[in-house]
DNA sequence: GGGCCTTTGAAGGAA
DNA sequence: TTCCTTCAAAGGCCC
């Protein structure tokens, strides 16, 4: 396997991670070289914020800006430490004197209340929103945009500046790349028809190669696969997408986002309130539920039923809980029936509240990111549709990747984890275990027999050379079936026992 | 309708 | 520290 070239040992993933961080260290050097340019960038950005602040906001804004960012008690110490460590380790100068309060791994502003009493976005929230989702014209500074933000029903795209990333003269490609990595923006995730490459366009070589034109000026066809890219800015993370039809139904600032390539980014629908990917409202709602369940009530900021940012996170899946009417099942003829039903209603309501807690998905690991990118390509090449077979191919291709290529995905995965950790500080992978899921049936993997499965990989570092054709899923995997009794010297260890 | 398959990696818990 | 388990995505297949 390519990963073994370096003689790193058995743990390939660990080695790759090391490589990833090594590369990162090289990036730090480059970042240092461009520190002055980034300061200029920061000045420009800060001036933009301050300018709009001065013009539009009352003194409360300034006061809010002076206030230290809300230190949520929800942040675990270890999370904070890891974030700080990651910040120190990763961005060097960018974090020494962060011109952006929210960039990129600083504490997230209080998004549960990003608006000031006058209806405008607080500077902190505005900064965060812009950094997090550049599509938001939160920094535009115009009364128009703010008006649109306040008037959630206004779908006016007038203040939309279109898909863009914050590119400033003098900003190095590397820093821009880092910015894009850390502030990928959710726009739209088409459940199955989005080219999976999209997620990793951000991490394509374009961003690693200085001097490339802005990605949004490039064609819509991915040069790598020839598959058209979805109407989404390549700098925008599709991992934190908005679901079509999920946002427009809610009166929030994103209602004004413009359609791209004829497809509405945030379509205003009159459909139900069910949505596969909850919006930022549900993010906040999830955090609200999370906070409520873990911390004293007085420590939990108030939660409003309508979100303020409208930014969803794909890692969240809200169970489709039927909205119960508070009066629908209450009888009117008998007080006894009424009382009984009311009790039942209250009980079911409690259960529903538990179920309503959005399911925050795990951040994707490097291989998952790779799969998302390459799946369509493999499907196109092999005309396969069965994911099991495709995943086998992808698994082999993954091992065939060079260390540098893999490092790219490890880096992306690391960014995703950091972003996920920022968005959901108290989240634990354990939360998603079936045992903690209400009403979710625990999935049980089929028990593997000795000598079956990954054990072979230890003895055949390159499974592409030793395994039967990958499309032949029915081919036996056991060494006896593969090599026969007369070639037991080729059997792997477990099979030889 | 929901679990299984299949891959790798991350994370958490048990030993 | 090591090992094991679960979950993340994907979509056809099967019960």
PDB file of N, CA, C and O in Angstrom, chain A residues 238-306:
ATOM      1  N   UNK A 238     -20.749  21.900   1.527  1.00  0.00           N
ATOM      2  CA  UNK A 238     -22.051  21.267   1.405  1.00  0.00           C
ATOM      3  C   UNK A 238     -22.348  20.390   2.600  1.00  0.00           C
ATOM      4  O   UNK A 238     -23.380  19.779   2.654  1.00  0.00           O
ATOM      5  N   UNK A 239     -21.405  20.310   3.470  1.00  0.00           N
ATOM      6  CA  UNK A 239     -21.673  19.479   4.631  1.00  0.00           C
ATOM      7  C   UNK A 239     -22.552  20.195   5.627  1.00  0.00           C
ATOM      8  O   UNK A 239     -23.074  19.618   6.548  1.00  0.00           O
ATOM      9  N   UNK A 240     -22.685  21.438   5.448  1.00  0.00           N
ATOM     10  CA  UNK A 240     -23.543  22.195   6.330  1.00  0.00           C
ATOM     11  C   UNK A 240     -24.532  22.956   5.464  1.00  0.00           C
ATOM     12  O   UNK A 240     -24.524  24.155   5.391  1.00  0.00           O
ATOM     13  N   UNK A 241     -25.308  22.195   4.766  1.00  0.00           N
ATOM     14  CA  UNK A 241     -26.118  22.804   3.730  1.00  0.00           C
ATOM     15  C   UNK A 241     -27.465  23.238   4.239  1.00  0.00           C
ATOM     16  O   UNK A 241     -27.904  22.864   5.326  1.00  0.00           O
ATOM     17  N   UNK A 242     -28.089  23.996   3.403  1.00  0.00           N
ATOM     18  CA  UNK A 242     -29.480  24.277   3.615  1.00  0.00           C
ATOM     19  C   UNK A 242     -30.265  23.302   2.781  1.00  0.00           C
ATOM     20  O   UNK A 242     -29.892  22.958   1.683  1.00  0.00           O
ATOM     21  N   UNK A 243     -31.329  22.888   3.309  1.00  0.00           N
ATOM     22  CA  UNK A 243     -32.157  21.996   2.560  1.00  0.00           C
ATOM     23  C   UNK A 243     -33.184  22.784   1.782  1.00  0.00           C
ATOM     24  O   UNK A 243     -33.844  23.659   2.314  1.00  0.00           O
ATOM     25  N   UNK A 244     -33.289  22.497   0.516  1.00  0.00           N
ATOM     26  CA  UNK A 244     -34.321  23.183  -0.254  1.00  0.00           C
ATOM     27  C   UNK A 244     -35.670  22.909   0.366  1.00  0.00           C
ATOM     28  O   UNK A 244     -36.032  21.789   0.632  1.00  0.00           O
ATOM     29  N   UNK A 245     -36.336  23.950   0.596  1.00  0.00           N
ATOM     30  CA  UNK A 245     -37.651  23.800   1.178  1.00  0.00           C
ATOM     31  C   UNK A 245     -37.650  23.786   2.678  1.00  0.00           C
ATOM     32  O   UNK A 245     -38.690  23.772   3.314  1.00  0.00           O
ATOM     33  N   UNK A 246     -36.469  23.779   3.216  1.00  0.00           N
ATOM     34  CA  UNK A 246     -36.418  23.724   4.665  1.00  0.00           C
ATOM     35  C   UNK A 246     -36.291  25.091   5.285  1.00  0.00           C
ATOM     36  O   UNK A 246     -36.595  25.280   6.442  1.00  0.00           O
ATOM     37  N   UNK A 247     -35.841  26.003   4.521  1.00  0.00           N
ATOM     38  CA  UNK A 247     -35.567  27.313   5.096  1.00  0.00           C
ATOM     39  C   UNK A 247     -36.648  28.316   4.752  1.00  0.00           C
ATOM     40  O   UNK A 247     -37.086  29.087   5.582  1.00  0.00           O
ATOM     41  N   UNK A 248     -37.035  28.249   3.511  1.00  0.00           N
ATOM     42  CA  UNK A 248     -37.937  29.279   3.066  1.00  0.00           C
ATOM     43  C   UNK A 248     -39.232  29.310   3.832  1.00  0.00           C
ATOM     44  O   UNK A 248     -39.904  30.328   3.899  1.00  0.00           O
ATOM     45  N   UNK A 249     -39.562  28.193   4.367  1.00  0.00           N
ATOM     46  CA  UNK A 249     -40.799  28.149   5.099  1.00  0.00           C
ATOM     47  C   UNK A 249     -40.718  28.930   6.391  1.00  0.00           C
ATOM     48  O   UNK A 249     -41.723  29.229   7.008  1.00  0.00           O
ATOM     49  N   UNK A 250     -39.543  29.218   6.796  1.00  0.00           N
ATOM     50  CA  UNK A 250     -39.366  29.933   8.037  1.00  0.00           C
ATOM     51  C   UNK A 250     -39.049  31.380   7.746  1.00  0.00           C
ATOM     52  O   UNK A 250     -38.216  31.680   6.913  1.00  0.00           O
ATOM     53  N   UNK A 251     -39.710  32.228   8.402  1.00  0.00           N
ATOM     54  CA  UNK A 251     -39.448  33.653   8.169  1.00  0.00           C
ATOM     55  C   UNK A 251     -38.151  34.079   8.803  1.00  0.00           C
ATOM     56  O   UNK A 251     -38.091  34.407   9.971  1.00  0.00           O
ATOM     57  N   UNK A 252     -37.139  34.053   8.068  1.00  0.00           N
ATOM     58  CA  UNK A 252     -35.843  34.425   8.600  1.00  0.00           C
ATOM     59  C   UNK A 252     -35.034  35.100   7.522  1.00  0.00           C
ATOM     60  O   UNK A 252     -35.416  35.134   6.362  1.00  0.00           O
ATOM     61  N   UNK A 253     -33.921  35.614   7.885  1.00  0.00           N
ATOM     62  CA  UNK A 253     -33.165  36.462   6.958  1.00  0.00           C
ATOM     63  C   UNK A 253     -32.747  35.774   5.686  1.00  0.00           C
ATOM     64  O   UNK A 253     -32.464  36.440   4.695  1.00  0.00           O
ATOM     65  N   UNK A 254     -32.650  34.503   5.666  1.00  0.00           N
ATOM     66  CA  UNK A 254     -32.158  33.854   4.457  1.00  0.00           C
ATOM     67  C   UNK A 254     -33.209  33.775   3.372  1.00  0.00           C
ATOM     68  O   UNK A 254     -32.945  33.275   2.298  1.00  0.00           O
ATOM     69  N   UNK A 255     -34.366  34.257   3.658  1.00  0.00           N
ATOM     70  CA  UNK A 255     -35.397  34.208   2.643  1.00  0.00           C
ATOM     71  C   UNK A 255     -35.043  35.018   1.419  1.00  0.00           C
ATOM     72  O   UNK A 255     -35.606  34.820   0.346  1.00  0.00           O
ATOM     73  N   UNK A 256     -34.080  35.893   1.548  1.00  0.00           N
ATOM     74  CA  UNK A 256     -33.759  36.761   0.431  1.00  0.00           C
ATOM     75  C   UNK A 256     -32.657  36.214  -0.443  1.00  0.00           C
ATOM     76  O   UNK A 256     -32.233  36.850  -1.386  1.00  0.00           O
ATOM     77  N   UNK A 257     -32.175  35.085  -0.123  1.00  0.00           N
ATOM     78  CA  UNK A 257     -31.068  34.575  -0.913  1.00  0.00           C
ATOM     79  C   UNK A 257     -31.521  34.283  -2.330  1.00  0.00           C
ATOM     80  O   UNK A 257     -32.594  33.772  -2.575  1.00  0.00           O
ATOM     81  N   UNK A 258     -30.654  34.601  -3.232  1.00  0.00           N
ATOM     82  CA  UNK A 258     -31.045  34.507  -4.630  1.00  0.00           C
ATOM     83  C   UNK A 258     -30.885  33.095  -5.152  1.00  0.00           C
ATOM     84  O   UNK A 258     -30.043  32.345  -4.715  1.00  0.00           O
ATOM     85  N   UNK A 259     -31.704  32.768  -6.118  1.00  0.00           N
ATOM     86  CA  UNK A 259     -31.510  31.486  -6.794  1.00  0.00           C
ATOM     87  C   UNK A 259     -30.246  31.535  -7.632  1.00  0.00           C
ATOM     88  O   UNK A 259     -29.850  32.594  -8.121  1.00  0.00           O
ATOM     89  N   UNK A 260     -29.646  30.403  -7.791  1.00  0.00           N
ATOM     90  CA  UNK A 260     -28.470  30.315  -8.627  1.00  0.00           C
ATOM     91  C   UNK A 260     -28.723  29.283  -9.698  1.00  0.00           C
ATOM     92  O   UNK A 260     -29.190  28.199  -9.438  1.00  0.00           O
ATOM     93  N   UNK A 261     -28.386  29.664 -10.886  1.00  0.00           N
ATOM     94  CA  UNK A 261     -28.535  28.794 -12.042  1.00  0.00           C
ATOM     95  C   UNK A 261     -29.941  28.240 -12.099  1.00  0.00           C
ATOM     96  O   UNK A 261     -30.181  27.074 -12.357  1.00  0.00           O
ATOM     97  N   UNK A 262     -30.838  29.098 -11.852  1.00  0.00           N
ATOM     98  CA  UNK A 262     -32.225  28.735 -12.024  1.00  0.00           C
ATOM     99  C   UNK A 262     -32.786  27.873 -10.913  1.00  0.00           C
ATOM    100  O   UNK A 262     -33.937  27.498 -10.936  1.00  0.00           O
ATOM    101  N   UNK A 263     -31.946  27.576  -9.987  1.00  0.00           N
ATOM    102  CA  UNK A 263     -32.432  26.759  -8.896  1.00  0.00           C
ATOM    103  C   UNK A 263     -32.417  27.572  -7.625  1.00  0.00           C
ATOM    104  O   UNK A 263     -31.402  28.135  -7.246  1.00  0.00           O
ATOM    105  N   UNK A 264     -33.533  27.622  -6.995  1.00  0.00           N
ATOM    106  CA  UNK A 264     -33.582  28.450  -5.806  1.00  0.00           C
ATOM    107  C   UNK A 264     -32.702  27.892  -4.722  1.00  0.00           C
ATOM    108  O   UNK A 264     -32.729  26.701  -4.434  1.00  0.00           O
ATOM    109  N   UNK A 265     -31.915  28.759  -4.187  1.00  0.00           N
ATOM    110  CA  UNK A 265     -31.043  28.329  -3.112  1.00  0.00           C
ATOM    111  C   UNK A 265     -31.841  28.139  -1.843  1.00  0.00           C
ATOM    112  O   UNK A 265     -31.741  27.153  -1.162  1.00  0.00           O
ATOM    113  N   UNK A 266     -32.651  29.067  -1.586  1.00  0.00           N
ATOM    114  CA  UNK A 266     -33.499  28.974  -0.416  1.00  0.00           C
ATOM    115  C   UNK A 266     -34.940  29.192  -0.862  1.00  0.00           C
ATOM    116  O   UNK A 266     -35.483  30.266  -0.723  1.00  0.00           O
ATOM    117  N   UNK A 267     -35.481  28.202  -1.444  1.00  0.00           N
ATOM    118  CA  UNK A 267     -36.815  28.384  -1.987  1.00  0.00           C
ATOM    119  C   UNK A 267     -37.821  28.659  -0.903  1.00  0.00           C
ATOM    120  O   UNK A 267     -37.761  28.098   0.184  1.00  0.00           O
ATOM    121  N   UNK A 268     -38.705  29.514  -1.244  1.00  0.00           N
ATOM    122  CA  UNK A 268     -39.789  29.800  -0.324  1.00  0.00           C
ATOM    123  C   UNK A 268     -40.894  28.816  -0.633  1.00  0.00           C
ATOM    124  O   UNK A 268     -41.524  28.854  -1.672  1.00  0.00           O
ATOM    125  N   UNK A 269     -41.101  27.947   0.237  1.00  0.00           N
ATOM    126  CA  UNK A 269     -42.121  26.948   0.005  1.00  0.00           C
ATOM    127  C   UNK A 269     -43.228  27.115   1.013  1.00  0.00           C
ATOM    128  O   UNK A 269     -43.054  27.695   2.075  1.00  0.00           O
ATOM    129  N   UNK A 270     -44.317  26.593   0.626  1.00  0.00           N
ATOM    130  CA  UNK A 270     -45.443  26.612   1.550  1.00  0.00           C
ATOM    131  C   UNK A 270     -45.672  25.237   2.117  1.00  0.00           C
ATOM    132  O   UNK A 270     -46.699  24.956   2.689  1.00  0.00           O
ATOM    133  N   UNK A 271     -44.699  24.391   1.905  1.00  0.00           N
ATOM    134  CA  UNK A 271     -44.820  23.033   2.403  1.00  0.00           C
ATOM    135  C   UNK A 271     -44.841  22.996   3.909  1.00  0.00           C
ATOM    136  O   UNK A 271     -44.816  24.008   4.590  1.00  0.00           O
ATOM    137  N   UNK A 272     -44.891  21.810   4.390  1.00  0.00           N
ATOM    138  CA  UNK A 272     -44.968  21.656   5.830  1.00  0.00           C
ATOM    139  C   UNK A 272     -43.732  22.153   6.509  1.00  0.00           C
ATOM    140  O   UNK A 272     -42.822  22.698   5.897  1.00  0.00           O
ATOM    141  N   UNK A 273     -43.699  21.922   7.753  1.00  0.00           N
ATOM    142  CA  UNK A 273     -42.563  22.376   8.530  1.00  0.00           C
ATOM    143  C   UNK A 273     -41.553  21.276   8.717  1.00  0.00           C
ATOM    144  O   UNK A 273     -40.657  21.388   9.510  1.00  0.00           O
ATOM    145  N   UNK A 274     -41.729  20.249   7.969  1.00  0.00           N
ATOM    146  CA  UNK A 274     -40.749  19.180   8.093  1.00  0.00           C
ATOM    147  C   UNK A 274     -39.628  19.453   7.123  1.00  0.00           C
ATOM    148  O   UNK A 274     -39.831  19.824   5.981  1.00  0.00           O
ATOM    149  N   UNK A 275     -38.479  19.241   7.572  1.00  0.00           N
ATOM    150  CA  UNK A 275     -37.337  19.451   6.708  1.00  0.00           C
ATOM    151  C   UNK A 275     -36.246  18.491   7.093  1.00  0.00           C
ATOM    152  O   UNK A 275     -35.999  18.221   8.259  1.00  0.00           O
ATOM    153  N   UNK A 276     -35.607  17.942   6.093  1.00  0.00           N
ATOM    154  CA  UNK A 276     -34.568  16.955   6.383  1.00  0.00           C
ATOM    155  C   UNK A 276     -33.411  17.548   7.146  1.00  0.00           C
ATOM    156  O   UNK A 276     -32.837  16.920   8.000  1.00  0.00           O
ATOM    157  N   UNK A 277     -33.040  18.743   6.800  1.00  0.00           N
ATOM    158  CA  UNK A 277     -31.934  19.365   7.502  1.00  0.00           C
ATOM    159  C   UNK A 277     -32.455  20.596   8.207  1.00  0.00           C
ATOM    160  O   UNK A 277     -32.891  21.547   7.569  1.00  0.00           O
ATOM    161  N   UNK A 278     -32.424  20.580   9.467  1.00  0.00           N
ATOM    162  CA  UNK A 278     -32.899  21.739  10.190  1.00  0.00           C
ATOM    163  C   UNK A 278     -32.016  22.929   9.931  1.00  0.00           C
ATOM    164  O   UNK A 278     -30.845  22.797   9.621  1.00  0.00           O
ATOM    165  N   UNK A 279     -32.579  24.032  10.071  1.00  0.00           N
ATOM    166  CA  UNK A 279     -31.825  25.244   9.861  1.00  0.00           C
ATOM    167  C   UNK A 279     -31.048  25.581  11.098  1.00  0.00           C
ATOM    168  O   UNK A 279     -31.033  24.846  12.062  1.00  0.00           O
ATOM    169  N   UNK A 280     -30.407  26.711  11.027  1.00  0.00           N
ATOM    170  CA  UNK A 280     -29.658  27.141  12.201  1.00  0.00           C
ATOM    171  C   UNK A 280     -30.586  27.292  13.375  1.00  0.00           C
ATOM    172  O   UNK A 280     -30.175  27.184  14.523  1.00  0.00           O
ATOM    173  N   UNK A 281     -31.813  27.532  13.062  1.00  0.00           N
ATOM    174  CA  UNK A 281     -32.777  27.585  14.144  1.00  0.00           C
ATOM    175  C   UNK A 281     -32.749  26.285  14.908  1.00  0.00           C
ATOM    176  O   UNK A 281     -32.715  26.253  16.121  1.00  0.00           O
ATOM    177  N   UNK A 282     -32.742  25.211  14.154  1.00  0.00           N
ATOM    178  CA  UNK A 282     -32.725  23.939  14.823  1.00  0.00           C
ATOM    179  C   UNK A 282     -31.373  23.662  15.421  1.00  0.00           C
ATOM    180  O   UNK A 282     -31.274  22.934  16.383  1.00  0.00           O
ATOM    181  N   UNK A 283     -30.375  24.234  14.839  1.00  0.00           N
ATOM    182  CA  UNK A 283     -29.079  24.117  15.494  1.00  0.00           C
ATOM    183  C   UNK A 283     -29.177  24.731  16.874  1.00  0.00           C
ATOM    184  O   UNK A 283     -28.796  24.138  17.874  1.00  0.00           O
ATOM    185  N   UNK A 284     -29.721  25.909  16.880  1.00  0.00           N
ATOM    186  CA  UNK A 284     -29.863  26.550  18.162  1.00  0.00           C
ATOM    187  C   UNK A 284     -30.837  25.786  19.036  1.00  0.00           C
ATOM    188  O   UNK A 284     -30.677  25.690  20.231  1.00  0.00           O
ATOM    189  N   UNK A 285     -31.847  25.275  18.383  1.00  0.00           N
ATOM    190  CA  UNK A 285     -32.813  24.511  19.145  1.00  0.00           C
ATOM    191  C   UNK A 285     -32.162  23.281  19.736  1.00  0.00           C
ATOM    192  O   UNK A 285     -32.424  22.910  20.868  1.00  0.00           O
ATOM    193  N   UNK A 286     -31.293  22.693  18.940  1.00  0.00           N
ATOM    194  CA  UNK A 286     -30.625  21.509  19.447  1.00  0.00           C
ATOM    195  C   UNK A 286     -29.741  21.867  20.616  1.00  0.00           C
ATOM    196  O   UNK A 286     -29.679  21.148  21.617  1.00  0.00           O
ATOM    197  N   UNK A 287     -29.050  22.964  20.431  1.00  0.00           N
ATOM    198  CA  UNK A 287     -28.193  23.383  21.521  1.00  0.00           C
ATOM    199  C   UNK A 287     -29.035  23.759  22.722  1.00  0.00           C
ATOM    200  O   UNK A 287     -28.646  23.537  23.861  1.00  0.00           O
ATOM    201  N   UNK A 288     -30.186  24.323  22.439  1.00  0.00           N
ATOM    202  CA  UNK A 288     -31.063  24.695  23.539  1.00  0.00           C
ATOM    203  C   UNK A 288     -31.464  23.445  24.305  1.00  0.00           C
ATOM    204  O   UNK A 288     -31.403  23.397  25.524  1.00  0.00           O
ATOM    205  N   UNK A 289     -31.865  22.444  23.548  1.00  0.00           N
ATOM    206  CA  UNK A 289     -32.257  21.206  24.204  1.00  0.00           C
ATOM    207  C   UNK A 289     -31.079  20.592  24.926  1.00  0.00           C
ATOM    208  O   UNK A 289     -31.197  20.087  26.034  1.00  0.00           O
ATOM    209  N   UNK A 290     -29.969  20.671  24.241  1.00  0.00           N
ATOM    210  CA  UNK A 290     -28.771  20.106  24.843  1.00  0.00           C
ATOM    211  C   UNK A 290     -28.424  20.821  26.131  1.00  0.00           C
ATOM    212  O   UNK A 290     -28.155  20.222  27.159  1.00  0.00           O
ATOM    213  N   UNK A 291     -28.471  22.117  26.047  1.00  0.00           N
ATOM    214  CA  UNK A 291     -28.133  22.901  27.226  1.00  0.00           C
ATOM    215  C   UNK A 291     -29.128  22.646  28.338  1.00  0.00           C
ATOM    216  O   UNK A 291     -28.767  22.503  29.502  1.00  0.00           O
ATOM    217  N   UNK A 292     -30.380  22.592  27.936  1.00  0.00           N
ATOM    218  CA  UNK A 292     -31.405  22.408  28.945  1.00  0.00           C
ATOM    219  C   UNK A 292     -31.242  21.077  29.655  1.00  0.00           C
ATOM    220  O   UNK A 292     -31.559  20.955  30.836  1.00  0.00           O
ATOM    221  N   UNK A 293     -30.774  20.111  28.906  1.00  0.00           N
ATOM    222  CA  UNK A 293     -30.663  18.795  29.500  1.00  0.00           C
ATOM    223  C   UNK A 293     -29.425  18.656  30.361  1.00  0.00           C
ATOM    224  O   UNK A 293     -29.314  17.706  31.119  1.00  0.00           O
ATOM    225  N   UNK A 294     -28.495  19.553  30.202  1.00  0.00           N
ATOM    226  CA  UNK A 294     -27.226  19.374  30.903  1.00  0.00           C
ATOM    227  C   UNK A 294     -26.915  20.468  31.903  1.00  0.00           C
ATOM    228  O   UNK A 294     -26.028  20.322  32.707  1.00  0.00           O
ATOM    229  N   UNK A 295     -27.617  21.537  31.802  1.00  0.00           N
ATOM    230  CA  UNK A 295     -27.271  22.657  32.660  1.00  0.00           C
ATOM    231  C   UNK A 295     -28.523  23.222  33.307  1.00  0.00           C
ATOM    232  O   UNK A 295     -29.627  23.044  32.794  1.00  0.00           O
ATOM    233  N   UNK A 296     -28.329  23.859  34.425  1.00  0.00           N
ATOM    234  CA  UNK A 296     -29.479  24.494  35.090  1.00  0.00           C
ATOM    235  C   UNK A 296     -30.199  25.429  34.134  1.00  0.00           C
ATOM    236  O   UNK A 296     -29.599  26.031  33.257  1.00  0.00           O
ATOM    237  N   UNK A 297     -31.461  25.505  34.354  1.00  0.00           N
ATOM    238  CA  UNK A 297     -32.274  26.254  33.417  1.00  0.00           C
ATOM    239  C   UNK A 297     -31.830  27.699  33.315  1.00  0.00           C
ATOM    240  O   UNK A 297     -31.837  28.290  32.231  1.00  0.00           O
ATOM    241  N   UNK A 298     -31.433  28.273  34.403  1.00  0.00           N
ATOM    242  CA  UNK A 298     -31.086  29.691  34.351  1.00  0.00           C
ATOM    243  C   UNK A 298     -29.820  29.933  33.565  1.00  0.00           C
ATOM    244  O   UNK A 298     -29.514  31.062  33.196  1.00  0.00           O
ATOM    245  N   UNK A 299     -29.074  28.882  33.323  1.00  0.00           N
ATOM    246  CA  UNK A 299     -27.841  29.050  32.570  1.00  0.00           C
ATOM    247  C   UNK A 299     -28.077  28.952  31.079  1.00  0.00           C
ATOM    248  O   UNK A 299     -27.209  29.267  30.281  1.00  0.00           O
ATOM    249  N   UNK A 300     -29.246  28.487  30.716  1.00  0.00           N
ATOM    250  CA  UNK A 300     -29.514  28.269  29.310  1.00  0.00           C
ATOM    251  C   UNK A 300     -30.165  29.497  28.718  1.00  0.00           C
ATOM    252  O   UNK A 300     -31.166  29.981  29.226  1.00  0.00           O
ATOM    253  N   UNK A 301     -29.584  30.010  27.673  1.00  0.00           N
ATOM    254  CA  UNK A 301     -30.180  31.192  27.054  1.00  0.00           C
ATOM    255  C   UNK A 301     -31.533  30.857  26.487  1.00  0.00           C
ATOM    256  O   UNK A 301     -31.804  29.715  26.126  1.00  0.00           O
ATOM    257  N   UNK A 302     -32.386  31.857  26.418  1.00  0.00           N
ATOM    258  CA  UNK A 302     -33.728  31.608  25.919  1.00  0.00           C
ATOM    259  C   UNK A 302     -33.708  31.175  24.472  1.00  0.00           C
ATOM    260  O   UNK A 302     -32.871  31.601  23.691  1.00  0.00           O
ATOM    261  N   UNK A 303     -34.627  30.365  24.166  1.00  0.00           N
ATOM    262  CA  UNK A 303     -34.714  29.845  22.808  1.00  0.00           C
ATOM    263  C   UNK A 303     -36.010  30.328  22.174  1.00  0.00           C
ATOM    264  O   UNK A 303     -37.060  30.300  22.770  1.00  0.00           O
ATOM    265  N   UNK A 304     -35.881  30.772  20.976  1.00  0.00           N
ATOM    266  CA  UNK A 304     -37.053  31.209  20.248  1.00  0.00           C
ATOM    267  C   UNK A 304     -37.378  30.183  19.186  1.00  0.00           C
ATOM    268  O   UNK A 304     -36.510  29.542  18.631  1.00  0.00           O
ATOM    269  N   UNK A 305     -38.632  30.108  18.933  1.00  0.00           N
ATOM    270  CA  UNK A 305     -39.057  29.057  18.017  1.00  0.00           C
ATOM    271  C   UNK A 305     -38.586  29.318  16.604  1.00  0.00           C
ATOM    272  O   UNK A 305     -38.430  28.418  15.812  1.00  0.00           O
ATOM    273  N   UNK A 306     -38.371  30.556  16.280  1.00  0.00           N
ATOM    274  CA  UNK A 306     -37.874  30.860  14.944  1.00  0.00           C
ATOM    275  C   UNK A 306     -36.411  31.211  15.034  1.00  0.00           C
ATOM    276  O   UNK A 306     -35.979  31.934  15.918  1.00  0.00           O
TER     277      UNK A 306
END
